[in-house]
Amino acid sequence: MEPRPVSFSQTTLTELMIPSYANFGGKIHGGILLSLIDKVAYACASRHAGTYCVTVSVDAVDFLEPVEVGDLVSLHASVNYVGRTSLVVGIRVVAENVRNRSVRHTNTSYVTMVAKDDNNKPTVVPELVLENEDDARRFLEAIKRRELKEKYRDAFDNAKTRLDVQDNLDKLADQRCVIAYDTDV
């Protein structure tokens, strides 16, 4: 299997934001943007893998700025990391107001995909050729995000299994909640 450079699968998806995409506040629904993020991640990952890919997780979807009706939204996707069967696709979302020519960075997201074969089993993906220092930095950042995500998941799972509600009720005292059940059980 021939290694493929980052540039081989870079993908840009551009779409006009229309009124039916807007919420009651007049801004574009976050779900519309998430759908577009998933589409461009699929296109980019599938290009690199040369096969069908499925979404495993979407990390760090921070809505930095609202997207308006009439904006042209472009999602720029690159494969940042490959494992044996998985790929991490980095996506930068920008919104352009075509009337005043302003361009705003509205989102950055990382989507983990897994390549599938014709029997719907995970399949090996080509290695990634890092063409420049930015490609190497993104690959290393993906490794670090993965390590931190695993540490967080382990710590949270461990804390969740040890969390005793009765022993921690005092932590709810200054929170915006009302306990509406008998706690003396």
PDB file of C-alpha atoms in Angstrom:
ATOM      1  CA  MET A   1       0.000   0.000   0.000  1.00  0.00           C
ATOM      2  CA  GLU A   2       1.539   3.262  -1.161  1.00  0.00           C
ATOM      3  CA  PRO A   3       1.839   6.056   1.453  1.00  0.00           C
ATOM      4  CA  ARG A   4      -0.193   9.137   0.577  1.00  0.00           C
ATOM      5  CA  PRO A   5       0.719  12.762   1.280  1.00  0.00           C
ATOM      6  CA  VAL A   6      -1.549  15.066   3.260  1.00  0.00           C
ATOM      7  CA  SER A   7      -2.199  17.059   0.074  1.00  0.00           C
ATOM      8  CA  PHE A   8      -3.587  13.950  -1.670  1.00  0.00           C
ATOM      9  CA  SER A   9      -6.821  13.982   0.318  1.00  0.00           C
ATOM     10  CA  GLN A  10      -7.236  17.630   1.362  1.00  0.00           C
ATOM     11  CA  THR A  11     -10.855  18.527   0.777  1.00  0.00           C
ATOM     12  CA  THR A  12     -12.838  21.764   0.843  1.00  0.00           C
ATOM     13  CA  LEU A  13     -16.617  21.813   1.012  1.00  0.00           C
ATOM     14  CA  THR A  14     -18.338  25.174   0.494  1.00  0.00           C
ATOM     15  CA  GLU A  15     -22.029  25.755   1.019  1.00  0.00           C
ATOM     16  CA  LEU A  16     -24.311  28.786   1.042  1.00  0.00           C
ATOM     17  CA  MET A  17     -26.178  29.186   4.322  1.00  0.00           C
ATOM     18  CA  ILE A  18     -29.893  29.508   3.478  1.00  0.00           C
ATOM     19  CA  PRO A  19     -32.835  30.615   5.660  1.00  0.00           C
ATOM     20  CA  SER A  20     -34.046  27.044   6.251  1.00  0.00           C
ATOM     21  CA  TYR A  21     -30.734  26.353   8.065  1.00  0.00           C
ATOM     22  CA  ALA A  22     -31.401  29.093  10.636  1.00  0.00           C
ATOM     23  CA  ASN A  23     -32.697  28.790  14.184  1.00  0.00           C
ATOM     24  CA  PHE A  24     -35.207  31.136  15.812  1.00  0.00           C
ATOM     25  CA  GLY A  25     -32.400  33.567  16.609  1.00  0.00           C
ATOM     26  CA  GLY A  26     -31.522  33.901  12.940  1.00  0.00           C
ATOM     27  CA  LYS A  27     -28.207  32.079  13.255  1.00  0.00           C
ATOM     28  CA  ILE A  28     -27.288  28.815  11.523  1.00  0.00           C
ATOM     29  CA  HIS A  29     -28.125  25.713  13.586  1.00  0.00           C
ATOM     30  CA  GLY A  30     -25.103  24.030  15.142  1.00  0.00           C
ATOM     31  CA  GLY A  31     -26.487  20.739  13.840  1.00  0.00           C
ATOM     32  CA  ILE A  32     -26.213  21.965  10.247  1.00  0.00           C
ATOM     33  CA  LEU A  33     -22.534  22.747  10.821  1.00  0.00           C
ATOM     34  CA  LEU A  34     -21.981  19.375  12.519  1.00  0.00           C
ATOM     35  CA  SER A  35     -23.528  17.632   9.508  1.00  0.00           C
ATOM     36  CA  LEU A  36     -21.226  19.516   7.138  1.00  0.00           C
ATOM     37  CA  ILE A  37     -18.220  18.695   9.359  1.00  0.00           C
ATOM     38  CA  ASP A  38     -19.150  15.002   9.186  1.00  0.00           C
ATOM     39  CA  LYS A  39     -19.525  15.147   5.387  1.00  0.00           C
ATOM     40  CA  VAL A  40     -16.181  16.784   4.741  1.00  0.00           C
ATOM     41  CA  ALA A  41     -14.456  14.452   7.227  1.00  0.00           C
ATOM     42  CA  TYR A  42     -15.903  11.454   5.362  1.00  0.00           C
ATOM     43  CA  ALA A  43     -14.803  12.813   1.968  1.00  0.00           C
ATOM     44  CA  CYS A  44     -11.268  13.545   3.182  1.00  0.00           C
ATOM     45  CA  ALA A  45     -10.814  10.258   5.064  1.00  0.00           C
ATOM     46  CA  SER A  46     -12.261   8.173   2.231  1.00  0.00           C
ATOM     47  CA  ARG A  47      -9.967   9.852  -0.274  1.00  0.00           C
ATOM     48  CA  HIS A  48      -6.942   8.952   1.815  1.00  0.00           C
ATOM     49  CA  ALA A  49      -8.095   5.431   2.692  1.00  0.00           C
ATOM     50  CA  GLY A  50      -9.506   4.630  -0.741  1.00  0.00           C
ATOM     51  CA  THR A  51     -12.475   3.001   0.951  1.00  0.00           C
ATOM     52  CA  TYR A  52     -15.614   3.658   2.963  1.00  0.00           C
ATOM     53  CA  CYS A  53     -15.004   5.316   6.344  1.00  0.00           C
ATOM     54  CA  VAL A  54     -17.223   5.761   9.391  1.00  0.00           C
ATOM     55  CA  THR A  55     -17.187   8.402  12.107  1.00  0.00           C
ATOM     56  CA  VAL A  56     -15.946   7.174  15.487  1.00  0.00           C
ATOM     57  CA  SER A  57     -15.796  10.446  17.392  1.00  0.00           C
ATOM     58  CA  VAL A  58     -16.005  14.179  16.957  1.00  0.00           C
ATOM     59  CA  ASP A  59     -13.745  16.146  19.276  1.00  0.00           C
ATOM     60  CA  ALA A  60     -13.511  19.794  20.212  1.00  0.00           C
ATOM     61  CA  VAL A  61     -16.405  21.360  18.360  1.00  0.00           C
ATOM     62  CA  ASP A  62     -16.238  24.893  19.702  1.00  0.00           C
ATOM     63  CA  PHE A  63     -18.521  27.436  18.086  1.00  0.00           C
ATOM     64  CA  LEU A  64     -16.236  30.478  18.098  1.00  0.00           C
ATOM     65  CA  GLU A  65     -18.487  32.808  16.106  1.00  0.00           C
ATOM     66  CA  PRO A  66     -22.056  32.581  14.811  1.00  0.00           C
ATOM     67  CA  VAL A  67     -22.722  31.792  11.179  1.00  0.00           C
ATOM     68  CA  GLU A  68     -25.301  33.963   9.449  1.00  0.00           C
ATOM     69  CA  VAL A  69     -27.849  33.320   6.714  1.00  0.00           C
ATOM     70  CA  GLY A  70     -26.198  34.331   3.439  1.00  0.00           C
ATOM     71  CA  ASP A  71     -22.684  33.400   4.536  1.00  0.00           C
ATOM     72  CA  LEU A  72     -20.609  31.104   2.353  1.00  0.00           C
ATOM     73  CA  VAL A  73     -19.229  28.483   4.714  1.00  0.00           C
ATOM     74  CA  SER A  74     -16.086  26.631   3.697  1.00  0.00           C
ATOM     75  CA  LEU A  75     -14.849  23.581   5.561  1.00  0.00           C
ATOM     76  CA  HIS A  76     -11.175  22.811   4.931  1.00  0.00           C
ATOM     77  CA  ALA A  77     -10.255  19.230   5.845  1.00  0.00           C
ATOM     78  CA  SER A  78      -6.908  17.447   6.043  1.00  0.00           C
ATOM     79  CA  VAL A  79      -5.833  14.082   7.346  1.00  0.00           C
ATOM     80  CA  ASN A  80      -3.730  14.975  10.388  1.00  0.00           C
ATOM     81  CA  TYR A  81      -2.967  11.478  11.664  1.00  0.00           C
ATOM     82  CA  VAL A  82      -3.301   7.847  10.648  1.00  0.00           C
ATOM     83  CA  GLY A  83      -3.188   4.777  12.816  1.00  0.00           C
ATOM     84  CA  ARG A  84      -3.541   1.258  11.522  1.00  0.00           C
ATOM     85  CA  THR A  85      -7.237   1.535  10.566  1.00  0.00           C
ATOM     86  CA  SER A  86      -8.113   4.988  11.890  1.00  0.00           C
ATOM     87  CA  LEU A  87      -7.598   8.519  10.652  1.00  0.00           C
ATOM     88  CA  VAL A  88      -7.945  11.875  12.375  1.00  0.00           C
ATOM     89  CA  VAL A  89      -9.250  14.600  10.109  1.00  0.00           C
ATOM     90  CA  GLY A  90      -8.714  18.220  11.141  1.00  0.00           C
ATOM     91  CA  ILE A  91     -11.341  20.658   9.926  1.00  0.00           C
ATOM     92  CA  ARG A  92     -11.193  24.434   9.861  1.00  0.00           C
ATOM     93  CA  VAL A  93     -14.536  26.147   9.251  1.00  0.00           C
ATOM     94  CA  VAL A  94     -14.658  29.687   7.896  1.00  0.00           C
ATOM     95  CA  ALA A  95     -17.669  31.848   7.074  1.00  0.00           C
ATOM     96  CA  GLU A  96     -17.478  34.523   4.396  1.00  0.00           C
ATOM     97  CA  ASN A  97     -19.869  37.442   4.181  1.00  0.00           C
ATOM     98  CA  VAL A  98     -19.882  37.934   0.423  1.00  0.00           C
ATOM     99  CA  ARG A  99     -21.292  41.476   0.646  1.00  0.00           C
ATOM    100  CA  ASN A 100     -18.539  42.989   2.779  1.00  0.00           C
ATOM    101  CA  ARG A 101     -15.855  40.351   2.017  1.00  0.00           C
ATOM    102  CA  SER A 102     -15.208  39.596   5.695  1.00  0.00           C
ATOM    103  CA  VAL A 103     -13.975  36.092   6.518  1.00  0.00           C
ATOM    104  CA  ARG A 104     -14.359  34.653  10.025  1.00  0.00           C
ATOM    105  CA  HIS A 105     -12.911  31.476  11.526  1.00  0.00           C
ATOM    106  CA  THR A 106     -15.984  29.944  13.185  1.00  0.00           C
ATOM    107  CA  ASN A 107     -14.960  26.399  14.145  1.00  0.00           C
ATOM    108  CA  THR A 108     -12.117  23.954  14.391  1.00  0.00           C
ATOM    109  CA  SER A 109     -12.907  20.310  14.817  1.00  0.00           C
ATOM    110  CA  TYR A 110     -11.183  16.935  14.855  1.00  0.00           C
ATOM    111  CA  VAL A 111     -13.019  13.865  13.622  1.00  0.00           C
ATOM    112  CA  THR A 112     -11.754  10.316  14.084  1.00  0.00           C
ATOM    113  CA  MET A 113     -12.757   7.963  11.271  1.00  0.00           C
ATOM    114  CA  VAL A 114     -12.223   4.238  10.756  1.00  0.00           C
ATOM    115  CA  ALA A 115     -11.754   2.719   7.311  1.00  0.00           C
ATOM    116  CA  LYS A 116     -13.979  -0.260   6.451  1.00  0.00           C
ATOM    117  CA  ASP A 117     -13.587  -3.002   3.874  1.00  0.00           C
ATOM    118  CA  ASP A 118     -16.332  -4.580   1.747  1.00  0.00           C
ATOM    119  CA  ASN A 119     -17.297  -6.825   4.684  1.00  0.00           C
ATOM    120  CA  ASN A 120     -17.683  -3.822   7.014  1.00  0.00           C
ATOM    121  CA  LYS A 121     -14.532  -4.790   8.924  1.00  0.00           C
ATOM    122  CA  PRO A 122     -11.816  -2.267   9.830  1.00  0.00           C
ATOM    123  CA  THR A 123      -9.146  -2.179   7.147  1.00  0.00           C
ATOM    124  CA  VAL A 124      -5.592  -0.868   7.062  1.00  0.00           C
ATOM    125  CA  VAL A 125      -5.093   2.664   5.717  1.00  0.00           C
ATOM    126  CA  PRO A 126      -2.065   4.000   3.831  1.00  0.00           C
ATOM    127  CA  GLU A 127       0.673   5.695   5.838  1.00  0.00           C
ATOM    128  CA  LEU A 128       0.658   9.499   5.811  1.00  0.00           C
ATOM    129  CA  VAL A 129       3.472  11.380   4.087  1.00  0.00           C
ATOM    130  CA  LEU A 130       4.238  14.499   6.112  1.00  0.00           C
ATOM    131  CA  GLU A 131       5.208  17.090   3.499  1.00  0.00           C
ATOM    132  CA  ASN A 132       6.209  19.975   5.776  1.00  0.00           C
ATOM    133  CA  GLU A 133       6.635  21.060   9.389  1.00  0.00           C
ATOM    134  CA  ASP A 134       2.918  21.955   9.745  1.00  0.00           C
ATOM    135  CA  ASP A 135       1.975  18.397   8.732  1.00  0.00           C
ATOM    136  CA  ALA A 136       4.429  17.008  11.314  1.00  0.00           C
ATOM    137  CA  ARG A 137       3.081  19.384  14.004  1.00  0.00           C
ATOM    138  CA  ARG A 138      -0.518  18.346  13.295  1.00  0.00           C
ATOM    139  CA  PHE A 139       0.436  14.656  13.439  1.00  0.00           C
ATOM    140  CA  LEU A 140       2.185  15.189  16.796  1.00  0.00           C
ATOM    141  CA  GLU A 141      -0.748  17.242  18.131  1.00  0.00           C
ATOM    142  CA  ALA A 142      -3.114  14.408  17.188  1.00  0.00           C
ATOM    143  CA  ILE A 143      -0.956  11.966  19.149  1.00  0.00           C
ATOM    144  CA  LYS A 144      -1.038  14.312  22.162  1.00  0.00           C
ATOM    145  CA  ARG A 145      -4.843  14.795  21.903  1.00  0.00           C
ATOM    146  CA  ARG A 146      -5.257  11.013  21.801  1.00  0.00           C
ATOM    147  CA  GLU A 147      -3.070  10.555  24.900  1.00  0.00           C
ATOM    148  CA  LEU A 148      -4.955  13.260  26.804  1.00  0.00           C
ATOM    149  CA  LYS A 149      -8.319  11.861  25.708  1.00  0.00           C
ATOM    150  CA  GLU A 150      -7.364   8.391  26.984  1.00  0.00           C
ATOM    151  CA  LYS A 151      -6.162   9.824  30.320  1.00  0.00           C
ATOM    152  CA  TYR A 152      -9.369  11.822  30.704  1.00  0.00           C
ATOM    153  CA  ARG A 153     -11.564   8.829  29.825  1.00  0.00           C
ATOM    154  CA  ASP A 154      -9.716   6.609  32.313  1.00  0.00           C
ATOM    155  CA  ALA A 155      -9.843   9.239  35.065  1.00  0.00           C
ATOM    156  CA  PHE A 156     -13.514   9.976  34.483  1.00  0.00           C
ATOM    157  CA  ASP A 157     -14.511   6.304  34.323  1.00  0.00           C
ATOM    158  CA  ASN A 158     -12.560   5.671  37.521  1.00  0.00           C
ATOM    159  CA  ALA A 159     -14.162   8.665  39.288  1.00  0.00           C
ATOM    160  CA  LYS A 160     -17.625   7.696  38.049  1.00  0.00           C
ATOM    161  CA  THR A 161     -17.395   4.160  39.425  1.00  0.00           C
ATOM    162  CA  ARG A 162     -16.189   5.477  42.790  1.00  0.00           C
ATOM    163  CA  LEU A 163     -18.642   8.391  43.011  1.00  0.00           C
ATOM    164  CA  ASP A 164     -20.962   7.948  45.957  1.00  0.00           C
ATOM    165  CA  VAL A 165     -23.888  10.359  45.683  1.00  0.00           C
ATOM    166  CA  GLN A 166     -24.657  10.357  49.422  1.00  0.00           C
ATOM    167  CA  ASP A 167     -21.049  11.269  50.274  1.00  0.00           C
ATOM    168  CA  ASN A 168     -21.024  14.137  47.763  1.00  0.00           C
ATOM    169  CA  LEU A 169     -24.399  15.812  48.324  1.00  0.00           C
ATOM    170  CA  ASP A 170     -22.663  18.737  50.027  1.00  0.00           C
ATOM    171  CA  LYS A 171     -21.125  19.668  46.643  1.00  0.00           C
ATOM    172  CA  LEU A 172     -24.620  20.426  45.364  1.00  0.00           C
ATOM    173  CA  ALA A 173     -25.305  23.018  48.084  1.00  0.00           C
ATOM    174  CA  ASP A 174     -24.009  26.010  46.088  1.00  0.00           C
ATOM    175  CA  GLN A 175     -25.123  24.757  42.681  1.00  0.00           C
ATOM    176  CA  ARG A 176     -28.196  25.766  40.712  1.00  0.00           C
ATOM    177  CA  CYS A 177     -30.190  22.634  41.434  1.00  0.00           C
ATOM    178  CA  VAL A 178     -32.965  21.515  43.786  1.00  0.00           C
ATOM    179  CA  ILE A 179     -32.889  18.086  45.374  1.00  0.00           C
ATOM    180  CA  ALA A 180     -36.441  16.819  45.180  1.00  0.00           C
ATOM    181  CA  TYR A 181     -36.047  13.389  46.749  1.00  0.00           C
ATOM    182  CA  ASP A 182     -35.456  12.068  50.237  1.00  0.00           C
ATOM    183  CA  THR A 183     -31.691  12.078  50.807  1.00  0.00           C
ATOM    184  CA  ASP A 184     -31.923  10.295  54.180  1.00  0.00           C
ATOM    185  CA  VAL A 185     -32.285   6.883  52.583  1.00  0.00           C
TER     186      VAL A 185
END
